[in-house]
Coordinates of C-alpha atoms and ligand atoms in Angstrom, one line a residue:
M1333 CA -28.3 -13.2 6.2
S1334 CA -25.6 -15.6 7.1
E1335 CA -22.2 -14.2 8.1
K1336 CA -20.6 -17.1 6.2
L1337 CA -21.0 -16.4 2.5
V1338 CA -19.2 -19.6 1.4
E1339 CA -18.8 -22.8 3.3
V1340 CA -16.7 -25.7 2.0
H1341 CA -17.0 -29.1 3.7
D1342 CA -14.7 -32.1 3.2
L1343 CA -14.3 -31.2 -0.5
F1344 CA -12.5 -33.5 -2.9
K1345 CA -11.7 -33.3 -6.6
W1346 CA -9.8 -36.2 -8.2
F1347 CA -9.2 -36.1 -11.9
P1348 CA -8.7 -39.5 -13.6
V1349 CA -5.2 -39.8 -15.3
Q1350 CA -5.6 -40.1 -19.1
K1351 CA -4.1 -43.3 -20.3
S1352 CA -3.9 -45.1 -23.6
F1353 CA -6.3 -47.9 -24.3
L1354 CA -3.6 -50.6 -23.7
E1355 CA -2.5 -49.0 -20.5
T1356 CA -6.1 -48.9 -19.3
L1357 CA -6.5 -52.5 -20.1
L1358 CA -3.3 -53.5 -18.3
A1359 CA -3.8 -51.3 -15.3
R1360 CA -5.3 -52.9 -12.2
K1361 CA -6.8 -49.7 -11.1
L1362 CA -7.4 -46.2 -12.3
D1363 CA -4.9 -43.5 -11.3
Y1364 CA -6.2 -40.1 -10.1
I1365 CA -4.7 -36.7 -9.7
R1366 CA -5.8 -35.7 -6.2
A1367 CA -6.1 -32.0 -7.0
V1368 CA -8.2 -31.2 -3.9
D1369 CA -8.1 -33.8 -1.2
G1370 CA -10.5 -33.1 1.6
I1371 CA -10.6 -29.4 2.6
D1372 CA -12.8 -27.4 4.8
F1373 CA -13.0 -23.6 5.1
E1374 CA -15.4 -20.7 5.1
V1375 CA -15.4 -17.3 3.5
R1376 CA -17.1 -14.6 5.6
R1377 CA -19.2 -11.9 4.1
G1378 CA -17.2 -8.7 3.3
E1379 CA -13.8 -10.2 3.8
V1380 CA -10.9 -10.9 1.6
F1381 CA -10.0 -14.6 2.1
G1382 CA -6.7 -15.7 0.6
L1383 CA -6.1 -19.2 -0.8
A1384 CA -2.3 -19.4 -1.2
G1385 CA 0.2 -22.0 -2.2
E1386 CA 2.6 -23.1 -5.0
S1387 CA 1.4 -24.1 -8.4
G1388 CA -0.2 -27.5 -8.2
S1389 CA -1.5 -27.0 -4.7
G1390 CA -5.1 -27.2 -5.7
K1391 CA -6.1 -23.6 -5.1
T1392 CA -7.4 -22.8 -8.7
T1393 CA -9.4 -26.1 -8.7
T1394 CA -10.9 -25.1 -5.4
G1395 CA -12.1 -21.7 -6.9
R1396 CA -13.6 -23.4 -9.9
L1397 CA -15.4 -26.0 -7.7
I1398 CA -17.0 -23.2 -5.6
L1399 CA -18.4 -21.6 -8.8
R1400 CA -19.4 -25.1 -10.0
L1401 CA -17.5 -24.7 -13.2
I1402 CA -16.3 -28.3 -12.5
E1403 CA -18.1 -30.9 -10.4
P1404 CA -16.5 -32.2 -7.2
T1405 CA -15.7 -35.9 -6.6
R1406 CA -17.4 -35.4 -3.2
G1407 CA -18.0 -32.9 -0.5
G1408 CA -20.2 -29.9 0.2
I1409 CA -20.2 -26.3 -1.0
F1410 CA -22.7 -23.8 0.4
F1411 CA -23.2 -20.3 -0.9
D1412 CA -25.3 -18.0 1.3
G1413 CA -26.7 -21.1 3.0
R1414 CA -27.7 -22.8 -0.3
N1415 CA -26.2 -26.1 -1.3
V1416 CA -24.6 -25.2 -4.6
L1417 CA -24.3 -28.9 -5.6
T1418 CA -28.0 -29.7 -5.3
V1419 CA -29.7 -26.6 -6.8
N1420 CA -31.3 -27.0 -10.2
G1421 CA -30.2 -25.3 -13.5
E1422 CA -32.3 -22.2 -13.1
E1423 CA -31.3 -21.7 -9.5
M1424 CA -27.7 -22.2 -10.4
R1425 CA -28.0 -19.6 -13.2
R1426 CA -29.3 -17.1 -10.5
L1427 CA -26.5 -18.0 -8.1
R1428 CA -23.9 -17.6 -10.9
Q1429 CA -25.0 -13.9 -11.2
R1430 CA -24.0 -13.5 -7.6
M1431 CA -20.6 -15.3 -7.9
Q1432 CA -18.2 -14.1 -10.5
L1433 CA -14.6 -15.1 -11.6
I1434 CA -11.7 -12.9 -12.5
F1435 CA -9.4 -15.0 -14.5
Q1436 CA -5.6 -15.1 -14.3
D1437 CA -5.1 -14.4 -18.0
P1438 CA -7.5 -11.7 -19.2
Y1439 CA -6.4 -12.1 -22.8
A1440 CA -7.4 -15.8 -22.8
S1441 CA -10.7 -15.1 -21.1
L1442 CA -11.9 -12.5 -23.6
N1443 CA -13.3 -13.6 -26.9
P1444 CA -10.8 -12.2 -29.5
R1445 CA -13.7 -11.5 -32.0
M1446 CA -15.9 -9.7 -29.5
K1447 CA -15.7 -6.0 -28.9
I1448 CA -14.7 -5.1 -25.3
G1449 CA -18.0 -3.3 -24.7
T1450 CA -20.0 -6.3 -25.9
A1451 CA -18.0 -8.6 -23.8
I1452 CA -18.5 -6.6 -20.7
G1453 CA -22.3 -6.3 -21.3
H1454 CA -22.8 -9.9 -22.3
G1455 CA -23.8 -11.0 -18.8
L1456 CA -26.5 -8.3 -18.7
E1457 CA -28.1 -9.9 -21.7
I1458 CA -27.7 -13.5 -20.6
H1459 CA -29.3 -12.7 -17.3
G1460 CA -32.1 -10.6 -18.9
I1461 CA -31.1 -7.5 -17.0
A1462 CA -30.6 -5.1 -19.9
K1463 CA -30.1 -4.9 -23.6
G1464 CA -29.8 -2.3 -26.3
Q1465 CA -29.1 1.3 -25.3
R1466 CA -29.7 0.5 -21.6
E1467 CA -27.0 -2.2 -21.7
R1468 CA -24.6 0.1 -23.5
D1469 CA -25.2 2.9 -20.9
L1470 CA -24.5 0.5 -18.0
V1471 CA -21.4 -0.8 -19.7
I1472 CA -20.0 2.7 -20.3
Q1473 CA -20.7 3.6 -16.7
M1474 CA -18.9 0.5 -15.4
M1475 CA -15.9 1.1 -17.9
E1476 CA -15.5 4.6 -16.5
R1477 CA -15.7 3.3 -13.0
V1478 CA -12.8 0.8 -13.5
G1479 CA -10.7 3.4 -15.4
L1480 CA -11.3 2.1 -18.9
T1481 CA -11.4 5.5 -20.5
P1482 CA -12.3 7.1 -22.9
A1483 CA -15.0 4.5 -22.5
A1484 CA -16.9 5.2 -25.7
T1485 CA -13.7 4.6 -27.8
L1486 CA -12.5 1.6 -25.9
Y1487 CA -16.1 0.1 -26.1
E1488 CA -15.5 -0.5 -29.8
K1489 CA -12.0 -2.0 -29.5
Y1490 CA -11.0 -5.7 -29.6
P1491 CA -9.0 -7.4 -26.8
H1492 CA -5.7 -7.3 -28.9
Q1493 CA -6.0 -3.5 -29.2
L1494 CA -5.9 -3.0 -25.4
S1495 CA -2.9 -3.0 -23.1
G1496 CA -2.5 -5.7 -20.5
G1497 CA -3.7 -3.4 -17.8
Q1498 CA -6.7 -2.3 -19.8
R1499 CA -7.7 -5.9 -20.4
Q1500 CA -7.4 -6.7 -16.7
R1501 CA -9.7 -3.7 -16.0
A1502 CA -12.1 -5.1 -18.7
V1503 CA -12.4 -8.5 -17.0
I1504 CA -13.0 -6.7 -13.7
A1505 CA -15.8 -4.6 -15.3
R1506 CA -17.3 -7.8 -16.8
A1507 CA -17.4 -9.5 -13.4
L1508 CA -18.8 -6.4 -11.6
I1509 CA -21.5 -5.5 -14.1
L1510 CA -23.8 -8.1 -12.6
H1511 CA -23.3 -6.7 -9.0
P1512 CA -22.2 -10.0 -7.5
D1513 CA -21.7 -10.8 -3.8
L1514 CA -18.6 -12.9 -4.3
I1515 CA -15.6 -12.5 -6.7
V1516 CA -13.2 -15.4 -7.0
A1517 CA -10.1 -13.6 -8.2
D1518 CA -7.6 -16.2 -9.5
E1519 CA -4.1 -14.6 -9.5
P1520 CA -5.7 -11.4 -10.9
I1521 CA -2.4 -9.5 -11.2
A1522 CA -0.1 -12.3 -12.2
M1523 CA -0.1 -11.5 -15.9
A1524 CA -0.1 -7.7 -15.4
D1525 CA 3.0 -5.6 -15.8
V1526 CA 4.7 -4.8 -12.5
S1527 CA 3.9 -1.1 -13.0
V1528 CA 0.2 -1.7 -13.0
R1529 CA -0.1 -4.4 -10.4
A1530 CA -0.5 -2.0 -7.5
L1531 CA -3.0 0.1 -9.4
I1532 CA -5.2 -3.0 -10.1
L1533 CA -5.0 -4.1 -6.5
H1534 CA -5.9 -0.7 -5.3
L1535 CA -8.8 -0.6 -7.7
M1536 CA -10.1 -4.0 -6.5
M1537 CA -10.0 -2.8 -2.9
E1538 CA -11.9 0.4 -3.8
L1539 CA -14.5 -1.6 -5.6
K1540 CA -14.8 -4.0 -2.7
E1541 CA -16.0 -1.2 -0.5
E1542 CA -18.1 0.5 -3.1
F1543 CA -19.9 -2.7 -4.2
D1544 CA -19.9 -4.5 -0.9
L1545 CA -18.0 -7.4 -2.3
T1546 CA -16.4 -10.5 -0.8
Y1547 CA -13.2 -11.8 -2.4
L1548 CA -11.8 -15.3 -2.6
F1549 CA -8.3 -14.2 -3.6
I1550 CA -6.2 -17.0 -5.1
T1551 CA -2.5 -16.4 -5.2
H1552 CA 1.0 -18.0 -5.1
D1553 CA 2.4 -14.7 -3.9
L1554 CA 2.3 -14.2 -0.1
A1555 CA 3.7 -10.7 -0.4
T1556 CA 0.6 -9.6 -2.3
A1557 CA -1.8 -11.5 0.0
K1558 CA -0.3 -9.6 2.9
Y1559 CA -1.6 -6.3 1.7
I1560 CA -5.2 -7.3 0.9
C1561 CA -6.3 -10.4 2.8
D1562 CA -8.1 -10.5 6.1
R1563 CA -7.7 -14.3 6.5
I1564 CA -5.7 -16.8 4.7
A1565 CA -5.4 -20.6 4.1
I1566 CA -2.2 -22.2 2.9
M1567 CA -2.6 -25.2 0.5
Y1568 CA -0.1 -27.9 -0.1
L1569 CA -0.7 -30.9 -2.5
G1570 CA -4.5 -30.6 -2.3
K1571 CA -4.7 -30.0 1.5
I1572 CA -5.0 -26.9 3.6
V1573 CA -2.1 -27.1 6.0
E1574 CA -2.6 -23.8 7.9
S1575 CA -5.3 -21.1 8.1
G1576 CA -6.3 -18.2 10.2
P1577 CA -6.3 -14.4 10.5
L1578 CA -3.6 -13.0 8.2
R1579 CA -1.7 -11.1 10.9
E1580 CA -1.6 -14.1 13.2
V1581 CA -0.5 -16.5 10.4
Y1582 CA 2.2 -14.1 9.2
S1583 CA 3.5 -13.2 12.6
H1584 CA 3.4 -16.7 14.1
P1585 CA 3.4 -19.3 11.3
Q1586 CA 2.8 -22.7 12.8
H1587 CA 3.4 -25.0 9.8
P1588 CA 7.0 -25.4 8.4
Y1589 CA 5.7 -25.0 4.9
T1590 CA 4.1 -21.6 5.7
E1591 CA 7.3 -20.7 7.5
A1592 CA 9.3 -21.5 4.3
L1593 CA 6.8 -19.5 2.0
L1594 CA 6.9 -16.5 4.3
S1595 CA 10.7 -16.5 4.5
A1596 CA 10.7 -15.6 0.8
V1597 CA 8.5 -12.6 1.3
P1598 CA 10.6 -9.4 0.9
V1599 CA 10.6 -7.2 4.0
P1600 CA 10.4 -3.4 3.7
N1601 CA 13.6 -2.7 5.6
P1602 CA 16.5 -3.5 3.3
R1603 CA 18.8 -3.9 6.4
A1604 CA 16.6 -6.5 8.0
R1605 CA 17.9 -9.9 7.5
R1606 CA 15.8 -13.0 7.2
E1607 CA 16.9 -16.5 6.5
H1608 CA 15.3 -17.8 3.3
I1609 CA 14.1 -21.3 4.0
I1610 CA 14.0 -23.5 0.9
P1611 CA 12.2 -26.8 1.4
K1612 CA 14.2 -29.9 0.2
G1613 CA 13.4 -31.3 -3.3
E1614 CA 10.4 -30.8 -5.6
I1615 CA 6.7 -30.8 -4.8
P1616 CA 5.7 -34.5 -5.0
S1617 CA 3.2 -35.9 -7.5
P1618 CA -0.5 -35.4 -6.6
I1619 CA -1.1 -38.9 -8.2
N1620 CA 0.6 -40.7 -5.4
P1621 CA 1.1 -38.2 -2.6
P1622 CA 3.4 -39.1 0.4
S1623 CA 1.9 -41.0 3.3
G1624 CA 1.2 -39.3 6.6
C1625 CA 2.0 -35.6 6.4
R1626 CA 2.4 -34.8 2.7
F1627 CA 5.1 -32.3 3.5
H1628 CA 7.3 -34.9 5.3
P1629 CA 9.8 -35.6 2.5
R1630 CA 10.7 -31.9 2.3
C1631 CA 10.3 -30.9 6.0
P1632 CA 13.4 -30.0 8.0
Y1633 CA 11.6 -31.0 11.2
A1634 CA 10.2 -34.4 10.0
M1635 CA 9.9 -37.0 12.8
E1636 CA 9.1 -40.7 12.6
I1637 CA 5.4 -40.2 13.1
C1638 CA 5.2 -37.7 10.2
S1639 CA 5.5 -40.4 7.5
K1640 CA 3.0 -42.7 9.2
D1641 CA 0.1 -40.6 10.6
E1642 CA -1.6 -37.7 8.8
P1643 CA -1.7 -34.8 11.3
R1644 CA -5.1 -33.5 12.3
F1645 CA -6.1 -30.0 11.2
A1646 CA -6.8 -28.4 14.6
G1647 CA -6.8 -25.0 16.3
T1648 CA -4.2 -23.2 18.2
K1649 CA -5.8 -19.9 19.1
D1650 CA -8.0 -17.2 17.6
G1651 CA -9.2 -19.3 14.7
H1652 CA -5.6 -20.2 13.8
L1653 CA -5.6 -23.8 12.5
V1654 CA -2.7 -26.0 11.6
A1655 CA -2.0 -29.6 10.5
C1656 CA 1.4 -30.5 12.0
H1657 CA 2.6 -33.0 14.6
L1658 CA 4.9 -30.4 16.0
R1659 CA 2.0 -28.5 17.3
R1660 CA 0.3 -31.3 19.3
Ligands
SF4_2586 FE1 7.0 -31.4 9.2 FE2 6.0 -33.5 10.5 FE3 4.8 -31.1 10.8 FE4 4.6 -32.5 8.5 S1 3.8 -33.0 10.5 S2 5.1 -30.3 8.7 S3 6.6 -33.5 8.4 S4 6.9 -31.7 11.4

């Protein structure tokens, strides 16, 4: 059994920009949104690996690529040593059972015309694990485990009849019922009420221990990541700019973008002062990203070299990696 559950090598996903027929005829070349633009990382078995960054950084696309919900432009994705991009349909179906997704918006990810119990048990039928009474028993058991009670009553309800917190528990139950190894959790508490966010996170961490799970935790919120991640990678405009053990990255951020994101994380001591660093301007377009270091138009420390040469992603210490000319 490999210690690395997921390995991502030089992964790219470029989406062609949709244009009118006339624009396509007149254009000399196609434009692409460079959503993911050459990233490498690994997720170790049993850990919570955070993928963090602003909206548009490429983190959600990365999660979908790993589950092969979309095909990459190029690159390699390995799950438990298997090349996800070369397996055949039947093997992929078996692998999918081991990799599940918790969506950001539970309401949108549940079929409005399907009862909650049926939605949770659907995967059991698709993968030929259980049906009929056995399926119902397993669903009820899982609903009780995730706190969807009274399970027999909620089994018969439709998504719109549940609260936001209950719907989030339902999508967690649906992901867990197949006993996966990996859960890609895409902003799993972003749509939940503030009052239930901590409860959902706590539940996810309990389930991780109980079901021996590995999480790829996608978030824009570094305050949340701080409480659950073991390691973290920070994405900016389709690139990973910094990664490493969470404590190391949070206590000694090496990239100015990470520094800025962390300066916005509230500190427990209300008397403690921290300067809030706000990067200049807006996040640039991923269609035509800045040359050299992509952060250079917004970086307070930008030097001449920054707009010309792309900084290499290299290690400082203890697996702490950064792409910045300041650290060479
Ligand atoms: Fe700033 Fe230059 Fe480092 Fe980019 S490489 S983050 S522009 S100092």
